[in-house]
Coordinates of N, CA, C and O and ligand atoms in Angstrom, one line a residue:
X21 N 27.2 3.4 21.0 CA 26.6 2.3 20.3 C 26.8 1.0 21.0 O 27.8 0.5 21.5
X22 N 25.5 0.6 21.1 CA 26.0 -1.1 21.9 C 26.6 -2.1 21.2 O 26.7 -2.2 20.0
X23 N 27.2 -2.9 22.1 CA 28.1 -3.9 21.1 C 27.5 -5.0 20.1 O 26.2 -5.3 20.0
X24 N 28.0 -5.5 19.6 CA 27.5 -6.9 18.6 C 27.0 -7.5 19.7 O 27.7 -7.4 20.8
X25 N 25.5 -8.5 19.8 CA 24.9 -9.1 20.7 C 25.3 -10.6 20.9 O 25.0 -11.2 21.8
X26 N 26.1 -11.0 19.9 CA 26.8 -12.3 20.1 C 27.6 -12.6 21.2 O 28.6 -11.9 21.3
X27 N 27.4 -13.7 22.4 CA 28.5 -13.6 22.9 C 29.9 -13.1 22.9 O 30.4 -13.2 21.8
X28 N 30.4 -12.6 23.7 CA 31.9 -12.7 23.1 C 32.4 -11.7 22.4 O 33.5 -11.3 22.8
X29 N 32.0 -11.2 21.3 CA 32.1 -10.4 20.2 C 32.2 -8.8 20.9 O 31.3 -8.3 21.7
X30 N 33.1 -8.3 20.5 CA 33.5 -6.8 21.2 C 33.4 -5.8 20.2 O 33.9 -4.7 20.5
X31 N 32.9 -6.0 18.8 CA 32.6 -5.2 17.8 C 31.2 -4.6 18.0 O 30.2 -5.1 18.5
X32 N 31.4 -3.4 17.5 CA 30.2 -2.7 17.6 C 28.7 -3.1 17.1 O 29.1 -3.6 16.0
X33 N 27.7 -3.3 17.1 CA 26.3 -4.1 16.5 C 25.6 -3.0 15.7 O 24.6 -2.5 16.2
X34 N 26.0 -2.7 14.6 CA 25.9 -1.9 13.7 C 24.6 -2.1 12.7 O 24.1 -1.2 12.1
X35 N 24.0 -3.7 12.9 CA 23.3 -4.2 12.0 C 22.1 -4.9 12.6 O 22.3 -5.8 13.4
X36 N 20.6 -4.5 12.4 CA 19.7 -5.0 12.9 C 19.7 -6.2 12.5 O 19.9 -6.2 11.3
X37 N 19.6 -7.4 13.2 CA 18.9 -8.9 12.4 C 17.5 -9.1 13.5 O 17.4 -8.8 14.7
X38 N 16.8 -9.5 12.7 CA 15.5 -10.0 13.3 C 15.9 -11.6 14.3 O 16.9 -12.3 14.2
X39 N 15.1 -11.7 14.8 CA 15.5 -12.7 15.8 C 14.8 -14.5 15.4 O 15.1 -15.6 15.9
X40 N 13.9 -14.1 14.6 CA 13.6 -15.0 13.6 C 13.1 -14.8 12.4 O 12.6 -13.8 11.9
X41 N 13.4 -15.9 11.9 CA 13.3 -16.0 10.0 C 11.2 -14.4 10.1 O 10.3 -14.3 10.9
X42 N 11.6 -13.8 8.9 CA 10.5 -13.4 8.8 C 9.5 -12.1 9.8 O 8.4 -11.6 9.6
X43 N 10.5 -11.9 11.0 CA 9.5 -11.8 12.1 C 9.7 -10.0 11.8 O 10.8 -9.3 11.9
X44 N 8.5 -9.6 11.4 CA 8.4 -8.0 11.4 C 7.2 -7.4 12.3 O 6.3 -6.6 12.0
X45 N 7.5 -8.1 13.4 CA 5.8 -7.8 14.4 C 6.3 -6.3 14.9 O 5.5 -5.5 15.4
X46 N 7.9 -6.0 14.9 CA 7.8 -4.4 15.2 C 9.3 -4.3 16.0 O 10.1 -5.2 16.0
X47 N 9.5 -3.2 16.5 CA 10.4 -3.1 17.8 C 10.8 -4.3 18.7 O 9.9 -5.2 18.8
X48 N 11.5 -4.4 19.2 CA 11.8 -5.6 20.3 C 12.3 -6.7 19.6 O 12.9 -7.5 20.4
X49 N 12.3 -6.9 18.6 CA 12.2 -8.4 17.9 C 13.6 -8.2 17.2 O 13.9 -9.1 16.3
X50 N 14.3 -7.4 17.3 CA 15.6 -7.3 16.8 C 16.8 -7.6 17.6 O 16.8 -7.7 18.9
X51 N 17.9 -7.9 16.9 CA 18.9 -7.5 18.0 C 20.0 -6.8 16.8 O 19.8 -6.5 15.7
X52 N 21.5 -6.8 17.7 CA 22.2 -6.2 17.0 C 23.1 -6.8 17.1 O 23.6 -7.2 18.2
X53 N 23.7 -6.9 15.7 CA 25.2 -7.4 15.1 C 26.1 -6.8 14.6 O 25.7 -6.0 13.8
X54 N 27.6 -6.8 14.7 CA 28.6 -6.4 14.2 C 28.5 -6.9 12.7 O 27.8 -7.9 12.6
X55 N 29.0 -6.5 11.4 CA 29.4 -6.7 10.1 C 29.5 -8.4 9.9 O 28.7 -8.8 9.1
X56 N 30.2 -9.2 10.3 CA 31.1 -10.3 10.6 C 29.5 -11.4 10.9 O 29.1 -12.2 10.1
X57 N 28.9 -11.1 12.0 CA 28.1 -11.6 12.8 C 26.6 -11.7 11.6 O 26.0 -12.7 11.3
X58 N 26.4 -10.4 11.3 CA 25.3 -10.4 10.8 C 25.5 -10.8 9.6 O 24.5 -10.9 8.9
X59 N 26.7 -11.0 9.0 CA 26.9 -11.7 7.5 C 26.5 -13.0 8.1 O 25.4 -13.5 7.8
X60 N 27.2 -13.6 8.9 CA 26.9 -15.3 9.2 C 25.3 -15.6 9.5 O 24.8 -16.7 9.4
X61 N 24.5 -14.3 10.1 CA 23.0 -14.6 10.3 C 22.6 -14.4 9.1 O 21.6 -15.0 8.6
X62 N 23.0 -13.8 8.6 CA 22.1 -13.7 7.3 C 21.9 -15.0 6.1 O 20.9 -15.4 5.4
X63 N 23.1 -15.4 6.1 CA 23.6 -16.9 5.7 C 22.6 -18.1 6.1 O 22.1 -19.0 5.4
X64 N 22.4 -17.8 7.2 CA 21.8 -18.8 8.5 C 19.7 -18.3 7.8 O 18.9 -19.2 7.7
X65 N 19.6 -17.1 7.6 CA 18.6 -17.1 8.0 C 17.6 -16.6 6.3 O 16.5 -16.4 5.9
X66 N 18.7 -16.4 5.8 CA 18.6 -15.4 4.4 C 17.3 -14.6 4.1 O 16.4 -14.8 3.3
X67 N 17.5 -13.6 5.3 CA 17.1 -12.8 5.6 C 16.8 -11.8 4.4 O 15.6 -11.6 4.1
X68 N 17.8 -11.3 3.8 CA 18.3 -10.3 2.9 C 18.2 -11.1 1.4 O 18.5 -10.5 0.3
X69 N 17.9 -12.3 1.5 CA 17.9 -13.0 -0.1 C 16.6 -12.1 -0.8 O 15.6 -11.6 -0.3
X70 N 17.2 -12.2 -2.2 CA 16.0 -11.3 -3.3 C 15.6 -9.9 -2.8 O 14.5 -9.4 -3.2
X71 N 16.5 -9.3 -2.0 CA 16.3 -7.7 -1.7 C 17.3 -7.4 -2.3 O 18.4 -8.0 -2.6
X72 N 16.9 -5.9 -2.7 CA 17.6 -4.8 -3.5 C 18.1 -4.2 -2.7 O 17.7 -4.0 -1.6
X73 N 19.4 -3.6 -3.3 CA 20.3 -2.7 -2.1 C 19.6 -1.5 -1.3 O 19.9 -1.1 -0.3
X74 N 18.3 -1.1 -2.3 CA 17.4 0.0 -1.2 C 16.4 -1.3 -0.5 O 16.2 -1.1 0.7
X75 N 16.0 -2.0 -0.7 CA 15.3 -2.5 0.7 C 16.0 -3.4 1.6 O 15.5 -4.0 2.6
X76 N 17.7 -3.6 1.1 CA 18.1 -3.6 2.4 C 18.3 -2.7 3.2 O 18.0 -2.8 4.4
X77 N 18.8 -1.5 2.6 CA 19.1 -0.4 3.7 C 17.6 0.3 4.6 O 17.6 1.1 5.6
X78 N 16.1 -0.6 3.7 CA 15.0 0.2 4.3 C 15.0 -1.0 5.5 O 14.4 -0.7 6.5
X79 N 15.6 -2.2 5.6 CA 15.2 -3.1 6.2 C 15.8 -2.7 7.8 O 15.2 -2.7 8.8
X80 N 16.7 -2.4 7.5 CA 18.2 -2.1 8.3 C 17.6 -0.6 9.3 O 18.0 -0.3 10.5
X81 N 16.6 0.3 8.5 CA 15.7 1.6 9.6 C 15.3 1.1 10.1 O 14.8 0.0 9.8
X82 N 15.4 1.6 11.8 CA 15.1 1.6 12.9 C 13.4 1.1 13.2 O 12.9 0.5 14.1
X83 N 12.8 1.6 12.0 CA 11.2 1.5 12.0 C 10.5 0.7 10.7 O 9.4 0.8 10.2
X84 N 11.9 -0.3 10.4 CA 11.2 -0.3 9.5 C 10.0 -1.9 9.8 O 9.0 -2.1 9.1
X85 N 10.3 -2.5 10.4 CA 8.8 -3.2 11.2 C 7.8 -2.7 10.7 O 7.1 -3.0 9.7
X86 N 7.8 -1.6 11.6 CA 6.6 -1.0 11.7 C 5.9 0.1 10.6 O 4.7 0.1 10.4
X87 N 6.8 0.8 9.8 CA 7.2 1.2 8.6 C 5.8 -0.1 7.8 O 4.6 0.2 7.6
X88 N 6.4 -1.1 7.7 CA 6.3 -2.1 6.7 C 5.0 -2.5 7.0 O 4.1 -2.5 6.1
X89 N 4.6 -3.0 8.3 CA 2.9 -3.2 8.7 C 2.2 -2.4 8.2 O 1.4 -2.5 7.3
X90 N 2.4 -1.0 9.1 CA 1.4 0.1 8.5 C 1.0 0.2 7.0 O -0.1 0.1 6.6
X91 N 2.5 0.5 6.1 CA 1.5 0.2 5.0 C 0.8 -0.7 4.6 O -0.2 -0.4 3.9
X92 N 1.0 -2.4 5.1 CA 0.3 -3.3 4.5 C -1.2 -2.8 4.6 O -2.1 -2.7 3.8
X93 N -1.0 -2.6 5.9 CA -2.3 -2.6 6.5 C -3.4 -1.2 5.8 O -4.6 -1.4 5.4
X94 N -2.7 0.0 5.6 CA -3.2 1.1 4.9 C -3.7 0.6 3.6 O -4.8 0.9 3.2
X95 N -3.0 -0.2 3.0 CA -3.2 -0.2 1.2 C -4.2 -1.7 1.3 O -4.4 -2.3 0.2
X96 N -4.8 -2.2 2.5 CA -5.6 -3.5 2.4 C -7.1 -3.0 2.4 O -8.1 -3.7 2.4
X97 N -7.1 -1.3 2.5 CA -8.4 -0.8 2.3 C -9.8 -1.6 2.6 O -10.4 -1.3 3.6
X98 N -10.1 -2.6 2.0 CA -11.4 -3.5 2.1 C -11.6 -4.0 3.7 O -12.7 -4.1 4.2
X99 N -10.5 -4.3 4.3 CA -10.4 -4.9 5.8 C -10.5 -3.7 7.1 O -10.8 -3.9 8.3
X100 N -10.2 -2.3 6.1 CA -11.0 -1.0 7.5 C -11.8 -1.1 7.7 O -12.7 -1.4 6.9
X101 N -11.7 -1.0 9.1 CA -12.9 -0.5 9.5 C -13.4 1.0 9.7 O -12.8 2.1 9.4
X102 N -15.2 0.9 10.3 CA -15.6 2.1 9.7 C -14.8 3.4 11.1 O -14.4 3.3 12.2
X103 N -14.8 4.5 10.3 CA -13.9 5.9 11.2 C -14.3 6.1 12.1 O -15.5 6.1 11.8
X104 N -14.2 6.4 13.4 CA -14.5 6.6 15.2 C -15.4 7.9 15.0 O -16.3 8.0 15.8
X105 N -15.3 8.6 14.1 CA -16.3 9.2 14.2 C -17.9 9.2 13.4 O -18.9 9.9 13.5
X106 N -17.7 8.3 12.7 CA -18.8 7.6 12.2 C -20.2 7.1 13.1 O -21.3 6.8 12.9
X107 N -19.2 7.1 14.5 CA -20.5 6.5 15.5 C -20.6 7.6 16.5 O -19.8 8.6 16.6
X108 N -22.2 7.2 17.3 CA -21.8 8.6 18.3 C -21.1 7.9 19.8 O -20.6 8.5 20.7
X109 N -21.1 6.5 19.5 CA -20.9 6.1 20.6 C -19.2 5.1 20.1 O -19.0 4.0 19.6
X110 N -18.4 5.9 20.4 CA -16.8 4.7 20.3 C -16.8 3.1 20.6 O -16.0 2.3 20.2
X111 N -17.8 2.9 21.5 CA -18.1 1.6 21.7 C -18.4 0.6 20.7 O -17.9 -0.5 20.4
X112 N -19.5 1.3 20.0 CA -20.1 1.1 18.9 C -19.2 0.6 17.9 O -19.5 -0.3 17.1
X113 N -18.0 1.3 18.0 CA -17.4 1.3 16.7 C -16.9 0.2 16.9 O -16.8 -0.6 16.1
X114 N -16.4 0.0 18.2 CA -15.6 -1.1 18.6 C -16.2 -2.3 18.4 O -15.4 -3.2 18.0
X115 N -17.6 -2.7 18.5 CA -18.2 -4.1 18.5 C -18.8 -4.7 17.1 O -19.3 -5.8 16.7
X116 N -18.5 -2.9 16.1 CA -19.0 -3.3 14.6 C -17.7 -3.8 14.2 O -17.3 -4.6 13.3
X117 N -17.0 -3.1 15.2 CA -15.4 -3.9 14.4 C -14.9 -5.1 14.5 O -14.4 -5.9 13.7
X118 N -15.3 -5.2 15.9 CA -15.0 -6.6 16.5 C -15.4 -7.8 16.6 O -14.7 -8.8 16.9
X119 N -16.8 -7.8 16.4 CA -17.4 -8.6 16.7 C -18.8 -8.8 15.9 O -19.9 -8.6 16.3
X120 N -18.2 -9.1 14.7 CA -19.5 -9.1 13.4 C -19.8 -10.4 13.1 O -20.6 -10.8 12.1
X121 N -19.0 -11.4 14.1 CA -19.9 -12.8 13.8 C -20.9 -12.8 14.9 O -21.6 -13.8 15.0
X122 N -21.1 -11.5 16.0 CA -22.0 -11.6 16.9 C -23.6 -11.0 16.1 O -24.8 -11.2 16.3
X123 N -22.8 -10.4 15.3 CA -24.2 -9.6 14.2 C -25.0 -10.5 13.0 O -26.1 -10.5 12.5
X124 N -23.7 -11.3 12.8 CA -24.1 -12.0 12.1 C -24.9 -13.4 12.0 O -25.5 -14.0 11.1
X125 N -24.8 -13.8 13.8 CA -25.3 -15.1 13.8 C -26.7 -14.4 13.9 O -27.5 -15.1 13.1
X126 N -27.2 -13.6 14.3 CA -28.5 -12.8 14.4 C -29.3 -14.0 15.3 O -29.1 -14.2 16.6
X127 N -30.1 -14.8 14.6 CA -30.8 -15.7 15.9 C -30.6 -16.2 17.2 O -31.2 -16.2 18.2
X128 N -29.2 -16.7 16.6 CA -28.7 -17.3 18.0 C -27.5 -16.4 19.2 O -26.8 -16.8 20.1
X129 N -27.7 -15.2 18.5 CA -27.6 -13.6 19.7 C -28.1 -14.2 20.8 O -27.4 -14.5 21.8
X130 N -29.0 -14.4 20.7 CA -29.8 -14.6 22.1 C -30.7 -15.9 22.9 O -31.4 -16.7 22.3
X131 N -30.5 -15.8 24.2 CA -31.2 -16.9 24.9 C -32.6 -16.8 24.9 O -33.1 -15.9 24.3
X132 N -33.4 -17.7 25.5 CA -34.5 -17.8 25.1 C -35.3 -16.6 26.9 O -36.5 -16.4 26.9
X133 N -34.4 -16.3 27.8 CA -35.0 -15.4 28.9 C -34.1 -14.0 28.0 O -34.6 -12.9 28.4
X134 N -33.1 -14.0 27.0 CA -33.1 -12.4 26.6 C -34.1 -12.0 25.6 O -34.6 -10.8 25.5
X135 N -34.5 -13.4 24.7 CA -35.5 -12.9 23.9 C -36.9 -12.2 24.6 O -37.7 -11.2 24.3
X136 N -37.0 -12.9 25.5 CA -38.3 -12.6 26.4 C -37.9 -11.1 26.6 O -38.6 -10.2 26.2
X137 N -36.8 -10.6 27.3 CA -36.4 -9.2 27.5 C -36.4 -8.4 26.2 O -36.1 -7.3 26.6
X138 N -36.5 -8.4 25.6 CA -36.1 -7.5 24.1 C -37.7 -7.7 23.9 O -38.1 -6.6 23.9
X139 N -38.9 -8.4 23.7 CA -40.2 -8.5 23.8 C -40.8 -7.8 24.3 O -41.8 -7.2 23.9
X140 N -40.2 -7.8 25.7 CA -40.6 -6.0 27.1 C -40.1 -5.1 26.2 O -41.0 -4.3 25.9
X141 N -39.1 -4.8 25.7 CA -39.2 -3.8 25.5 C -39.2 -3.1 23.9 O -38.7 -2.1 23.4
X142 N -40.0 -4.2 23.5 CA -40.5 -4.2 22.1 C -39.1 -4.0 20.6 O -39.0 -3.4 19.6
X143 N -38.4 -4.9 21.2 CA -37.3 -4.5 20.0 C -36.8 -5.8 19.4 O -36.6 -6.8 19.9
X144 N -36.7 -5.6 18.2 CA -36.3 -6.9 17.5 C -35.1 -7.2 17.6 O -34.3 -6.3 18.1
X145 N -34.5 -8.7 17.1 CA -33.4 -9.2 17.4 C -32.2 -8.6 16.1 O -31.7 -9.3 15.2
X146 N -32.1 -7.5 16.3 CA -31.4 -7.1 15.3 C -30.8 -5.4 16.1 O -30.0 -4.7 15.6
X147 N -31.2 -5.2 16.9 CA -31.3 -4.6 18.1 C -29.6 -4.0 18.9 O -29.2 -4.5 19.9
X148 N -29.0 -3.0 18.2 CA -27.8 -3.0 18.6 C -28.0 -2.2 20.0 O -29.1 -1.9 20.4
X149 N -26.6 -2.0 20.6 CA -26.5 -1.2 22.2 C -27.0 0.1 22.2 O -27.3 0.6 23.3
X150 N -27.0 0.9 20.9 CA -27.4 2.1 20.9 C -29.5 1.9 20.8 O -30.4 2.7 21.2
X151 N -29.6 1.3 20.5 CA -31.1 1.2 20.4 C -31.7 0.5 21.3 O -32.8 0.8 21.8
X152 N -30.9 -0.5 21.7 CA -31.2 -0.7 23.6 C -31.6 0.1 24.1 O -32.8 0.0 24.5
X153 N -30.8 1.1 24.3 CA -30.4 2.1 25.5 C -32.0 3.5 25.1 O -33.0 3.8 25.8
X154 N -31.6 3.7 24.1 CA -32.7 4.9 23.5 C -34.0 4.3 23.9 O -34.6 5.0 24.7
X155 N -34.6 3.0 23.6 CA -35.7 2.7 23.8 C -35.9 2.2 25.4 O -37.1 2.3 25.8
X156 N -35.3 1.9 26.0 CA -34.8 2.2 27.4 C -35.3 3.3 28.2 O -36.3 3.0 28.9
X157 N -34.8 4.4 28.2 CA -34.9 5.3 28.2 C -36.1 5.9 27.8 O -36.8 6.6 28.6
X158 N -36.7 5.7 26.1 CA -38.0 5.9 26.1 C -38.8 5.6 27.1 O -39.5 6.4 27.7
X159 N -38.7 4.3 27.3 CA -39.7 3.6 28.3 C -40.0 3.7 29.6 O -41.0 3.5 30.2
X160 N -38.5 4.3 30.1 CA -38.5 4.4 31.5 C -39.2 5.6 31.8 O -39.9 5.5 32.8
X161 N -39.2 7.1 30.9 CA -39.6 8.0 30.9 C -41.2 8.0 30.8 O -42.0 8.9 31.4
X162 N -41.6 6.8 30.0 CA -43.3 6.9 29.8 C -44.0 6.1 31.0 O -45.1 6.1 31.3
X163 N -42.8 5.4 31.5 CA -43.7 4.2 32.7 C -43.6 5.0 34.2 O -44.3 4.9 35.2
X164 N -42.7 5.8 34.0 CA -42.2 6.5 35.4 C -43.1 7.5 36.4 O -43.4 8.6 36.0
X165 N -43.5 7.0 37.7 CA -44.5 7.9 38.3 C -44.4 9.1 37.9 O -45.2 9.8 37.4
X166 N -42.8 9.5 38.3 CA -42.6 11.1 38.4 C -43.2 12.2 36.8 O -43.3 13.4 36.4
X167 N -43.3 10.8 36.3 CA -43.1 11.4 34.6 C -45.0 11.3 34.5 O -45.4 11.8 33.4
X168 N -45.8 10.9 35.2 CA -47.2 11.0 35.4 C -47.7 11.5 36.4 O -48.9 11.6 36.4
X169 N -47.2 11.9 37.0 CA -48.3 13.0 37.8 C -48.4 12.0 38.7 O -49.5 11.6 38.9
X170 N -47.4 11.4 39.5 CA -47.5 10.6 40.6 C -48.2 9.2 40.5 O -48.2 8.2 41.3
X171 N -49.0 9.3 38.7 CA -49.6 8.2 38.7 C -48.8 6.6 38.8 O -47.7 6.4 38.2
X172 N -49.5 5.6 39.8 CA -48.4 4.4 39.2 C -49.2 3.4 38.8 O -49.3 2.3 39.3
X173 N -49.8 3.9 38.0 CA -50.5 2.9 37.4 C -49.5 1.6 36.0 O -49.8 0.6 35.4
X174 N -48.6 2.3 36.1 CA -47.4 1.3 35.6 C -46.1 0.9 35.7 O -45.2 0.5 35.0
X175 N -46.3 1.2 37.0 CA -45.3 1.1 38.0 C -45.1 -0.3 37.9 O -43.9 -0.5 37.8
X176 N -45.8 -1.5 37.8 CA -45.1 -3.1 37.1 C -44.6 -3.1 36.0 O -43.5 -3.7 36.0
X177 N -45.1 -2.6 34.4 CA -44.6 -2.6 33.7 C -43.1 -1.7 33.5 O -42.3 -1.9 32.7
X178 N -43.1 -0.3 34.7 CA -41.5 -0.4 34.7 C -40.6 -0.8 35.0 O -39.5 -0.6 34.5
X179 N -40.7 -1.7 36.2 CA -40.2 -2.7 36.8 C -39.6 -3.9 35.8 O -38.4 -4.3 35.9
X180 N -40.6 -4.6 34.9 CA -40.8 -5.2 33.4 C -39.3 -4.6 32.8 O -38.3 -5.1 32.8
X181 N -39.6 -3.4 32.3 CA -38.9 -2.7 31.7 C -37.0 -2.8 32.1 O -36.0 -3.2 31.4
X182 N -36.9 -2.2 33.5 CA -36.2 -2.2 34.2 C -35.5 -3.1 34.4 O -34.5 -2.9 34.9
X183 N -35.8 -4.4 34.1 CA -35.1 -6.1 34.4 C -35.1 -6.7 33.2 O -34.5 -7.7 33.1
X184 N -35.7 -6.0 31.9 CA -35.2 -6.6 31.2 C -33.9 -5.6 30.4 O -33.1 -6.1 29.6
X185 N -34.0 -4.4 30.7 CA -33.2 -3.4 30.6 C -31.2 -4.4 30.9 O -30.1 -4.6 30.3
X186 N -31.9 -4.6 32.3 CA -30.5 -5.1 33.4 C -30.0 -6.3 32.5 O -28.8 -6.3 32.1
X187 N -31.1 -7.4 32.2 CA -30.6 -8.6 31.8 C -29.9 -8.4 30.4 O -29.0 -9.2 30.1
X188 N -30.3 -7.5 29.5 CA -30.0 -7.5 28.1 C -28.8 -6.5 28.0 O -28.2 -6.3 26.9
X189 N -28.4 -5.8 29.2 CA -27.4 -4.9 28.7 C -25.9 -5.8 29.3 O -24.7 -5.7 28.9
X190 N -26.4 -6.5 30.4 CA -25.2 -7.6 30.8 C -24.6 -8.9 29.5 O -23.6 -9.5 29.4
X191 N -25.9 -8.9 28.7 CA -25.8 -10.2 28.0 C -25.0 -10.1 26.9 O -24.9 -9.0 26.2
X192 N -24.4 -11.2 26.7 CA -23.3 -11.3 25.5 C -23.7 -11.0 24.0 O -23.1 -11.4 23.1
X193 N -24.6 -10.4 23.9 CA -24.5 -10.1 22.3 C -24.8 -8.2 22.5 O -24.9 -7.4 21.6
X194 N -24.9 -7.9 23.8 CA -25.0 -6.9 23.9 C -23.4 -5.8 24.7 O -23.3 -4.6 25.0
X195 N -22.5 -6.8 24.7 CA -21.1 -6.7 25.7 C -20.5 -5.3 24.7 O -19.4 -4.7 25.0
Ligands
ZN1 ZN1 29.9 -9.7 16.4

């Protein structure tokens, strides 16, 4: 067992104290005190005020940080997000999760040369990365010599296609 973290102090550190008033961000944020020591932090920091002798002892588990987040966060239901397998694409899931004031500003998504790009390729400003890409792909497939019989008679408009493809999948409402 390591000793009490107090200078000086040659007693064993028997007792987690957090290292500031309140701090339950997890592991690391603890240290350890002898009996003696952690009575005087507790004093100092009243750590342990209005706990019950079981949530001191839950306080005092090694996990209990982390213990204590997880459930907040489990029983806050309304604030999940939606399950990784709900999308086909994990990315997906990531930018509905992350980034719903990008969904939300909806108009101002976009510059006035991305709007022009999403117009090539016929898609409205409501237009996530998965529907990009699909209609993309539609298009590249319908404009494509090899996909006509060598014809290129729209060989500019895939070009069209193609740049606005590049500009809109670099751009920030599409990240
Ligand atoms: Zn000590």
């Amino acid at each position: 067992m390591a000793r009490c973290s107090e200078p000086d102090c040659r007693e064993p550190g028997e007792f987690r104290a957090p290292l500031t008033a309140g701090d339950f961000d997890g592991p690391g944020t603890w240290r350890w005190l002898c009996l003696d020591h952690v009575r005087a932090h507790n004093a100092h920091y009243n750590f342990f005020e209005g706990m019950s002798t079981d949530e001191i002892e839950a306080a005092q588990s090694p996990i209990a940080g982390w213990e204590r987040s997880t459930r907040a966060f489990a029983s806050s239901g309304a604030d999940r997000g939606p399950a990784w397998s709900d999308f086909a694409d994990p990315l997906d899931a990531i930018s509905a999760r992350f980034r719903p004031e990008a969904r939300r500003q909806g108009v101002d998504r976009f510059t006035a040369k991305e709007r022009q790009a999403l117009s090539v390729l016929g898609l409205k400003d409501d237009a996530d990365r998965t529907v990009l890409r699909k209609r993309y792909s539609e298009l590249v497939r319908r404009y494509h010599p090899d996909r006509n019989g060598g014809d290129r008679t729209h060989e500019k408009r895939l070009v069209e296609v193609i740049d606005a493809y590049q500009l809109l999948k670099g751009s920030r409402a599409f990240a």
